[in-house]
């Protein structure tokens, strides 16, 4: 890897340029000296960037595909399972498009201005939309644990589709400027953005970071805290009611009640696990973006190389959120696990459930 190489990350990531050196003239010679470990750290960062998407794809694509097949074969589809399917589809599309863009860029294929605009628009849209589907799931689950008797009336598949459509339309509208600002730079053989409107470019940069990272991270953190709080309060109320509840008159409903409580508990655990892991994996990127403006480093210094490596690691963790949901579902949701294992062994599940 050359010291002066300019590098652009794949779709969904910000553009990163390694420092361009302005040589100091000493007679007829140009002179610059990287610090001792600069090149080795930079090489590690480039190596990770070159191969990590293949690992994410190898783990995530079959996992998300398994999620889609398992949920569809459950037959009992509700709003929550609809979200799970949409999330798996968007995760696979985000991973595939990002990997395809990276390969086109790496092989210096001339995709033209239309190709740059298409890849950047849909790449950023899919990454952000997948994260916002998770936000919608968390908000609905918070309403479900807060108002368990009203959630069936508040949310159904039709209203879930409307919510998904509204959120998708808003995200698409935010990214629309990409369609007239992105272009193919023949000189650098890469996608670039028109600098004639600095304010618009600044808006796109902050909108991308906010829609894909900051806002989902913040909302999911708050939702998880509120869900834990509501569940603790509901346990106290339920225990108090159970001690006063007569043992007669509810026997014919007890099995259904216990079954419904079991399903709702598994749905909550499944979502809480997924959103908690998302928050943990997204935190390094959010922290880096906040610290970036205050973390000043000198070109060709070890600290600059370390900063770039931290940046790369934060995006690896961020992109891995599109690859691990199936494995979290499998570990946290017994009904989902049983359906997948039954499907894998060609057996017939004993009971169709929503999760």
XYZ file of C-alpha atoms in Angstrom, residues 76-84 132-156 160 163 219-220 222-232 234-235 238 259-276 329 332-333 354-355:
75
model
C -48.895 -17.426 11.122
C -47.597 -14.026 10.050
C -48.196 -10.968 12.218
C -46.810 -7.453 12.199
C -43.686 -8.465 14.101
C -42.833 -11.330 11.759
C -43.477 -9.005 8.816
C -40.803 -6.695 10.198
C -38.422 -9.627 10.625
C -35.043 1.950 10.834
C -37.024 -1.275 10.447
C -35.358 -2.337 13.685
C -36.397 0.994 15.217
C -40.040 0.397 14.207
C -39.896 -3.088 15.716
C -38.557 -1.712 18.987
C -41.181 1.030 19.187
C -43.991 -1.452 18.545
C -42.601 -3.862 21.135
C -42.442 -1.007 23.657
C -46.124 -0.301 22.988
C -46.865 -4.019 23.307
C -45.334 -4.325 26.765
C -46.764 -0.964 27.846
C -50.301 -1.564 26.523
C -50.636 -5.351 26.129
C -54.447 -5.242 25.846
C -54.500 -2.520 23.159
C -51.606 -3.510 20.913
C -53.727 -5.882 18.792
C -56.013 -2.964 17.908
C -53.209 -0.460 17.512
C -51.003 -2.535 15.215
C -51.778 -5.046 12.470
C -47.288 -2.035 9.772
C -45.506 2.550 8.815
C -33.949 5.544 19.788
C -33.044 1.887 20.338
C -34.073 4.615 24.921
C -36.531 1.884 23.845
C -34.457 -0.838 25.491
C -34.252 1.081 28.745
C -38.004 1.770 28.705
C -38.844 -1.855 27.852
C -36.781 -3.083 30.807
C -38.497 -0.575 33.068
C -42.008 -1.464 31.859
C -41.352 -5.196 32.168
C -40.154 -4.788 35.745
C -45.543 -5.343 34.876
C -43.954 -8.205 36.821
C -48.819 -9.326 37.734
C -49.200 -19.862 25.684
C -49.814 -16.245 24.686
C -47.613 -14.980 27.535
C -44.869 -17.408 26.459
C -44.977 -16.200 22.841
C -44.963 -12.527 23.859
C -42.074 -13.139 26.228
C -40.043 -14.824 23.495
C -40.801 -12.014 21.046
C -39.652 -9.457 23.603
C -36.473 -11.369 24.446
C -35.755 -11.894 20.746
C -36.122 -8.211 19.917
C -34.361 -6.998 23.047
C -31.353 -9.203 22.266
C -31.231 -7.999 18.657
C -31.530 -4.305 19.494
C -29.081 -4.544 22.404
C -32.996 -15.085 16.708
C -32.924 -16.111 21.885
C -36.240 -17.414 20.459
C -45.753 -16.340 15.062
C -42.220 -16.550 16.374
